[in-house]
Amino acid sequence: MEKIQMTTPLVEMDGDEMTRILWKMIKDELLLPYIDLKTEYYDLGLAYRNETNDQVTIDSANATMKYGVAVKCATITPNAARMTEYDLKEMWKSPNGTIRAALDGTVFRAPIVVKGIEPCVRNWEKPITLARHAYGDVYKNTEIKVPGPGKAELVFTDEKGNETRELIHEFTGEGIIQGIHNTRKSISSFARACFNYALDTKQDLWFATKDTISKKYDHTFKDVFQEIYDAEYKEKFDAAGIEYFYTLIDDAVARVMKAKGGFIWACKNYDGDVMSDMVSSAFGSLAMMTSVLVSPSGVYEYEAAHGTVQRHYYKHLKGEETSTNSVATIFAWTGALRKRGELDDIPALMEFADKLEKATISTIESGRMTKDLALITSLKDVTVLNSENFIKEIRKTLEEM
Ligand code: NAP
Ligand code: MG
């Protein structure tokens, strides 16, 4: 059989620990035998980030903007313990943060649904994709602990020195105040990323804030979304047969619980932080979750939602057997390959991505899975496989297909 040819390279960002081990196994067993894989390789493993003073992360982000599609392995975000473990020159920033800042992106996360791993919410038949705005609000706040009586005001000084003042509160005793902000530019980017992703995946888009209470702040989010939708997306949504709708955040939460799934839920930064953990835990496991960073200019970076699975890596180093779930990392590759196929008009590449995903799902549905899934599945007669054999079983299924 001839290998599938690619025209544009994928930006490949290698990573750390157990996921780095899985990365190589996936390439060797599931990709290289079938695809003449064209990638521009960046080693984001912590050792090399340290060696290059993190320049490699910046280079990989620039390459992503140049080529349009990247696939990223999980990476270590250094803390004090890692400083000694890797003898680091500096506590380098989170690569995800660096890449997100460069791409000005929104993160979309969706569960990978398989029979035998049922969501806790019985009526969720299809995945719910969470789109989280990743800038501002409470994550970039300024706070004061008010020690006693006094007046708190909100002051804006424009470039000419003109002040606008609003009274926050006349304190008669101790209290607290908080200042938060967002920018029209960031909200617009967020909106466009959501609309583009909805069109891309042909799913309805829900957006919710608390605009009835926050008549300027949250209302601006609502207005920006609506203006951009009306001006740039309404016709495209109509043509695609999908819907955008806005509602109050409390109404959205209630509706999500009763919904069947199959839509994108766009959330402000804090709502997205909280709701994505709720949705992902209700669907089963972080290892069964896709994650993609989408920029408003149409650049895509695919990754797994989980970390480098450090505990398994240390077992692996001791020569002990591991049973680490590679599904999210496989789906990062298939997502990136499918997108590359779409952009370069290579149907064989898109078909391959579909097939590999089907093979992965059907392997699990046949009862062959890693330990994390075996613990939560409703299937009987399950075979628990080690990291390597799980990938080999997927290859067998793929060959049969
Ligand atoms: P983690 O890698 O997400 O793993 C936490 C625990 O979740 C594991 O010990 C394991 O539980 C379970 N788990 C996660 N993924 C699994 C998989 N694929 N298969 C089976 N079990 C899985 O988080 P961590 O170990 O706390 O963090 C390790 C490193 O990852 C940190 O340095 C952190 O900075 C980094 N991190 C990176 C990213 C990213 O690059 N996107 C995201 C988060 C964290 P059991 O041990 O009970 O089996
Ligand atoms: Mg959180």
XYZ file of C-alpha atoms and ligand atoms in Angstrom:
450
model
C 0.000 0.000 0.000
C 1.282 3.431 -0.882
C 1.728 5.922 1.929
C -0.429 9.037 2.053
C 1.484 12.079 0.867
C 1.353 15.477 2.554
C 2.085 18.859 0.987
C 2.449 21.254 3.949
C 4.276 20.268 7.127
C 2.498 19.986 10.442
C 4.162 21.814 13.292
C 5.098 19.015 15.682
C 5.705 20.025 19.306
C 7.190 17.174 21.280
C 6.813 17.189 25.053
C 7.673 15.575 28.357
C 7.564 12.439 30.501
C 4.993 9.694 29.843
C 3.279 11.582 27.047
C 6.634 11.880 25.267
C 6.915 8.082 25.411
C 3.367 7.720 24.036
C 4.137 10.312 21.353
C 6.848 8.124 19.830
C 4.777 4.944 20.082
C 1.842 6.628 18.311
C 4.064 7.872 15.510
C 5.830 4.527 15.062
C 2.785 2.273 15.258
C -0.115 4.343 13.992
C 1.177 7.099 11.717
C 4.493 6.387 10.021
C 3.393 3.051 8.483
C 0.545 4.829 6.672
C 1.579 8.439 6.095
C 4.659 9.974 4.555
C 4.600 12.234 7.577
C 5.790 15.756 6.920
C 6.420 17.725 10.098
C 8.505 20.632 11.256
C 9.754 19.307 14.576
C 10.142 21.404 17.739
C 11.335 19.757 20.918
C 9.375 21.391 23.743
C 10.729 18.871 26.246
C 11.848 20.807 29.324
C 15.548 20.026 28.863
C 15.623 21.605 25.423
C 13.446 24.553 26.438
C 16.027 25.218 29.136
C 18.923 24.827 26.716
C 17.395 27.349 24.286
C 16.203 29.768 26.998
C 12.671 28.858 25.905
C 13.313 30.227 22.402
C 12.125 26.888 20.996
C 8.624 27.545 22.360
C 8.495 30.958 20.690
C 9.831 29.467 17.452
C 7.190 26.753 17.531
C 4.438 29.331 18.039
C 5.766 31.372 15.099
C 5.896 28.242 12.943
C 2.277 27.533 13.887
C 1.266 30.972 12.650
C 3.227 30.381 9.463
C 1.846 26.929 8.605
C -1.550 27.108 10.327
C -1.709 23.727 12.084
C 0.229 22.315 15.027
C 0.039 19.201 17.190
C 1.399 19.455 20.714
C 2.419 16.859 23.273
C 1.824 17.622 26.969
C 4.671 19.566 28.556
C 5.901 20.264 32.068
C 5.128 23.690 33.488
C 8.105 24.169 35.798
C 7.676 24.692 39.534
C 10.234 24.707 42.361
C 10.637 20.911 42.298
C 11.319 20.932 38.541
C 13.997 23.616 38.989
C 16.165 21.076 40.806
C 14.990 18.008 38.887
C 16.015 19.556 35.538
C 18.674 21.962 36.851
C 16.852 24.870 35.189
C 18.346 28.296 34.535
C 14.937 29.878 35.131
C 11.408 28.858 36.029
C 10.260 28.950 32.394
C 6.671 29.974 31.682
C 3.994 27.491 30.718
C 4.431 26.688 26.993
C 0.653 26.622 26.660
C 0.493 30.153 28.038
C 3.187 31.350 25.621
C 1.515 29.722 22.632
C -1.936 30.977 23.678
C -0.653 34.535 23.996
C 1.003 34.365 20.566
C -2.051 32.902 18.843
C -4.578 35.073 20.740
C -6.691 31.988 20.943
C -9.704 30.363 22.488
C -9.492 26.815 23.853
C -12.142 24.314 22.774
C -12.491 21.075 24.728
C -14.792 18.202 23.854
C -15.215 14.722 25.332
C -14.545 11.663 23.164
C -17.714 9.633 23.521
C -17.513 5.807 23.526
C -20.050 3.119 24.389
C -19.241 1.710 27.786
C -18.047 5.014 29.249
C -21.342 6.728 29.968
C -21.652 10.340 31.114
C -23.128 10.877 34.564
C -25.861 12.965 32.965
C -28.065 10.336 31.314
C -29.497 12.516 28.544
C -26.096 13.676 27.235
C -25.966 11.637 24.038
C -23.486 13.781 22.156
C -20.397 15.639 23.306
C -20.635 19.140 24.729
C -17.771 21.330 23.572
C -16.669 24.030 25.960
C -15.146 27.223 24.547
C -13.346 29.219 27.199
C -12.311 32.827 26.808
C -8.772 32.832 28.151
C -8.148 36.520 28.849
C -8.988 38.970 31.613
C -11.827 39.289 34.150
C -10.994 37.899 37.577
C -7.756 36.317 36.234
C -6.252 39.786 35.783
C -7.830 41.491 38.779
C -6.725 44.177 41.205
C -7.970 43.891 44.760
C -7.969 45.924 47.946
C -8.857 44.816 51.450
C -10.691 47.817 52.857
C -9.517 48.365 56.427
C -12.373 50.614 57.608
C -14.761 53.456 56.760
C -14.120 55.353 53.512
C -15.209 55.829 49.922
C -14.343 53.449 47.074
C -14.521 54.806 43.520
C -13.890 53.499 40.015
C -11.750 56.022 38.104
C -10.860 56.023 34.423
C -8.403 58.639 33.156
C -8.273 59.041 29.377
C -5.147 60.017 27.422
C -5.936 63.756 27.807
C -6.294 63.415 31.550
C -10.100 63.601 31.735
C -11.494 61.539 34.560
C -14.688 59.485 34.689
C -15.736 58.455 38.207
C -18.298 56.024 39.564
C -18.958 55.486 43.228
C -18.484 51.828 44.181
C -19.419 52.038 47.837
C -19.331 54.234 50.939
C -17.801 51.897 53.490
C -18.867 52.283 57.103
C -16.591 49.441 58.190
C -14.172 46.837 56.837
C -14.734 45.330 53.391
C -13.229 44.276 50.078
C -13.104 45.681 46.539
C -11.992 44.267 43.216
C -11.250 45.800 39.822
C -11.419 43.695 36.670
C -11.223 44.465 32.968
C -11.454 43.109 29.479
C -10.803 44.585 26.040
C -13.003 44.846 22.975
C -10.182 43.333 20.942
C -9.981 40.222 23.109
C -13.744 39.771 23.292
C -13.984 40.140 19.501
C -11.258 37.530 18.995
C -13.084 35.195 21.337
C -16.352 35.698 19.472
C -14.813 35.079 16.050
C -12.985 31.970 17.264
C -16.309 30.589 18.554
C -18.245 31.407 15.374
C -15.513 29.905 13.172
C -15.357 26.756 15.282
C -19.128 26.334 15.162
C -19.055 26.587 11.367
C -16.107 24.242 11.202
C -17.758 21.543 13.283
C -21.359 22.295 12.184
C -22.651 22.648 15.713
C -24.920 25.227 17.329
C -23.241 27.845 19.484
C -24.538 28.899 22.899
C -23.237 31.923 24.726
C -24.293 33.160 28.135
C -23.347 35.887 30.608
C -25.046 37.736 33.439
C -25.966 40.818 31.408
C -29.155 41.530 33.398
C -27.053 42.303 36.458
C -23.827 43.473 34.796
C -25.406 46.003 32.451
C -22.149 47.371 31.043
C -19.494 44.699 31.554
C -21.304 41.495 30.681
C -23.643 43.368 28.349
C -20.618 44.356 26.254
C -19.780 40.659 25.767
C -23.355 40.044 24.632
C -23.318 43.043 22.271
C -19.926 42.252 20.746
C -21.005 38.685 19.996
C -24.294 39.872 18.469
C -22.697 42.626 16.345
C -20.065 40.281 14.932
C -22.637 37.557 14.364
C -25.018 39.840 12.474
C -22.301 41.459 10.384
C -20.109 38.479 9.533
C -21.664 35.142 10.380
C -25.465 35.105 10.245
C -25.642 34.132 6.576
C -22.974 31.470 6.963
C -24.791 29.975 9.956
C -28.081 29.928 8.049
C -26.377 28.221 5.111
C -24.820 25.629 7.413
C -28.146 25.027 9.169
C -26.757 25.882 12.584
C -27.851 28.379 15.198
C -26.264 30.968 17.483
C -28.176 31.790 20.578
C -27.581 33.933 23.607
C -29.160 33.418 26.997
C -28.524 34.180 30.654
C -25.836 32.092 32.329
C -28.260 30.574 34.856
C -30.653 29.645 32.074
C -27.751 28.105 30.109
C -26.665 25.975 33.068
C -30.210 24.675 33.543
C -30.607 23.948 29.832
C -27.260 22.170 29.533
C -28.384 19.644 32.143
C -31.512 18.837 30.127
C -29.845 18.932 26.706
C -28.791 16.025 24.493
C -25.387 17.592 23.749
C -23.921 18.201 20.311
C -23.329 21.948 20.714
C -20.614 24.422 21.683
C -20.962 26.298 24.939
C -18.987 29.537 24.925
C -18.128 30.792 28.405
C -16.467 33.841 29.878
C -13.137 33.104 31.536
C -14.373 32.187 35.023
C -17.501 30.376 33.833
C -15.332 28.393 31.414
C -12.846 27.457 34.110
C -15.553 26.078 36.381
C -17.910 24.624 33.781
C -15.195 22.817 31.800
C -14.213 20.872 34.903
C -17.849 20.013 35.542
C -18.495 18.898 31.970
C -15.246 16.919 31.648
C -15.657 15.070 34.926
C -19.280 14.257 34.070
C -18.119 12.772 30.757
C -15.593 10.479 32.440
C -11.902 11.282 32.029
C -9.385 13.908 30.913
C -7.718 11.212 28.848
C -10.937 11.042 26.800
C -11.034 14.709 25.903
C -9.905 16.600 22.821
C -8.460 20.065 23.137
C -7.738 22.586 20.406
C -6.579 26.161 20.534
C -8.106 28.200 17.711
C -6.977 31.681 16.776
C -9.290 34.232 15.130
C -7.020 34.184 12.080
C -7.770 30.495 11.579
C -4.684 28.889 13.123
C -5.136 25.585 14.990
C -3.113 23.888 17.688
C -4.252 20.410 18.795
C -3.230 18.809 22.087
C -4.378 16.433 24.818
C -6.273 17.984 27.728
C -4.250 16.145 30.387
C -0.681 16.646 31.629
C 2.479 14.588 31.220
C 1.273 11.832 33.607
C 4.332 12.136 35.806
C 3.475 9.276 38.189
C 3.309 6.776 35.311
C 6.585 8.087 33.896
C 8.470 7.395 37.109
C 7.100 3.847 37.068
C 8.196 3.541 33.456
C 11.699 4.740 34.378
C 11.897 2.038 37.055
C 11.099 -0.527 34.392
C 7.604 -1.159 35.715
C 4.649 -1.661 33.410
C 2.339 1.315 32.792
C -1.198 1.484 31.489
C -1.402 5.066 30.273
C -4.287 6.115 28.069
C -3.091 7.495 24.722
C -6.520 8.360 23.293
C -6.343 12.131 23.816
C -2.864 12.253 22.245
C -3.986 10.110 19.291
C -6.933 12.464 18.773
C -4.590 15.460 18.879
C -2.778 13.904 15.900
C -5.954 12.988 14.034
C -7.382 16.459 14.609
C -4.248 18.065 13.205
C -3.955 15.656 10.260
C -7.622 16.109 9.340
C -7.267 19.893 9.450
C -4.104 19.695 7.308
C -6.012 17.485 4.870
C -8.862 19.990 4.750
C -6.624 22.996 4.182
C -4.484 21.243 1.563
C -7.346 19.324 -0.040
C -5.966 15.847 0.650
C -9.058 13.629 1.141
C -6.915 10.556 1.913
C -5.454 12.325 4.926
C -8.900 13.245 6.251
C -10.146 9.693 5.700
C -7.144 8.319 7.514
C -7.803 10.583 10.496
C -11.434 9.436 10.609
C -10.376 5.796 10.404
C -7.789 6.045 13.133
C -10.348 7.652 15.439
C -12.880 4.927 14.629
C -10.269 2.228 15.230
C -9.415 3.767 18.600
C -13.044 3.963 19.677
C -13.928 0.490 18.443
C -10.907 -1.021 20.219
C -12.245 0.375 23.498
C -15.813 -0.641 22.688
C -14.597 -4.206 22.074
C -13.388 -4.281 25.682
C -9.667 -3.657 25.128
C -8.599 -0.602 27.099
C -6.205 0.983 29.569
C -6.630 0.753 33.315
C -8.153 4.210 33.845
C -11.060 3.282 31.569
C -11.399 -0.256 32.911
C -12.114 1.309 36.299
C -15.095 3.313 35.029
C -16.523 1.250 32.178
C -19.913 -0.413 32.209
C -18.631 -3.087 29.782
C -18.144 -6.647 31.025
C -15.187 -8.907 30.121
C -12.653 -6.160 29.838
C -9.009 -6.737 28.898
C -6.691 -4.264 30.623
C -3.734 -3.461 28.403
C -0.410 -1.772 29.054
C 0.468 1.490 27.294
C 2.202 -0.183 24.388
C -0.214 -3.055 23.840
C -3.202 -0.710 23.793
C -1.633 1.142 20.868
C -0.785 -2.185 19.180
C -4.412 -3.321 19.542
C -5.562 -0.090 17.895
C -3.184 -0.878 15.036
C -4.744 -4.335 14.694
C -8.227 -2.810 14.538
C -6.992 -0.289 11.979
C -5.510 -3.076 9.828
C -8.801 -4.985 9.968
C -10.639 -1.889 8.787
P -1.634 14.700 34.771
O -0.527 14.432 33.854
O -2.867 15.224 34.123
O -1.985 13.382 35.586
C -2.674 13.372 36.809
C -3.237 11.988 37.067
O -4.376 11.790 36.232
C -2.284 10.856 36.701
O -1.404 10.580 37.746
C -3.245 9.757 36.381
O -3.813 9.184 37.562
C -4.360 10.484 35.676
N -4.122 10.611 34.231
C -3.937 11.753 33.516
N -3.785 11.486 32.238
C -3.847 10.145 32.110
C -3.740 9.259 30.996
N -3.511 9.701 29.760
N -3.871 7.924 31.233
C -4.090 7.459 32.465
N -4.203 8.254 33.554
C -4.075 9.589 33.375
O -1.191 15.734 35.848
P 0.138 15.723 36.763
O 0.762 14.382 36.767
O -0.318 16.349 38.010
O 1.054 16.725 36.037
C 2.224 16.321 35.381
C 2.787 17.491 34.595
O 1.897 17.834 33.558
C 3.032 18.745 35.415
O 4.391 19.096 35.315
C 2.177 19.806 34.734
O 2.846 21.024 34.635
C 1.929 19.236 33.367
N 0.669 19.616 32.721
C 0.741 19.895 31.390
C -0.401 20.184 30.668
C -0.277 20.447 29.209
O 0.812 20.459 28.662
N -1.361 20.654 28.507
C -1.641 20.186 31.300
C -1.693 19.875 32.668
C -0.527 19.589 33.359
P -3.185 7.894 38.306
O -1.809 8.278 38.699
O -4.114 7.737 39.464
O -3.212 6.743 37.347
Mg -10.127 24.861 36.508
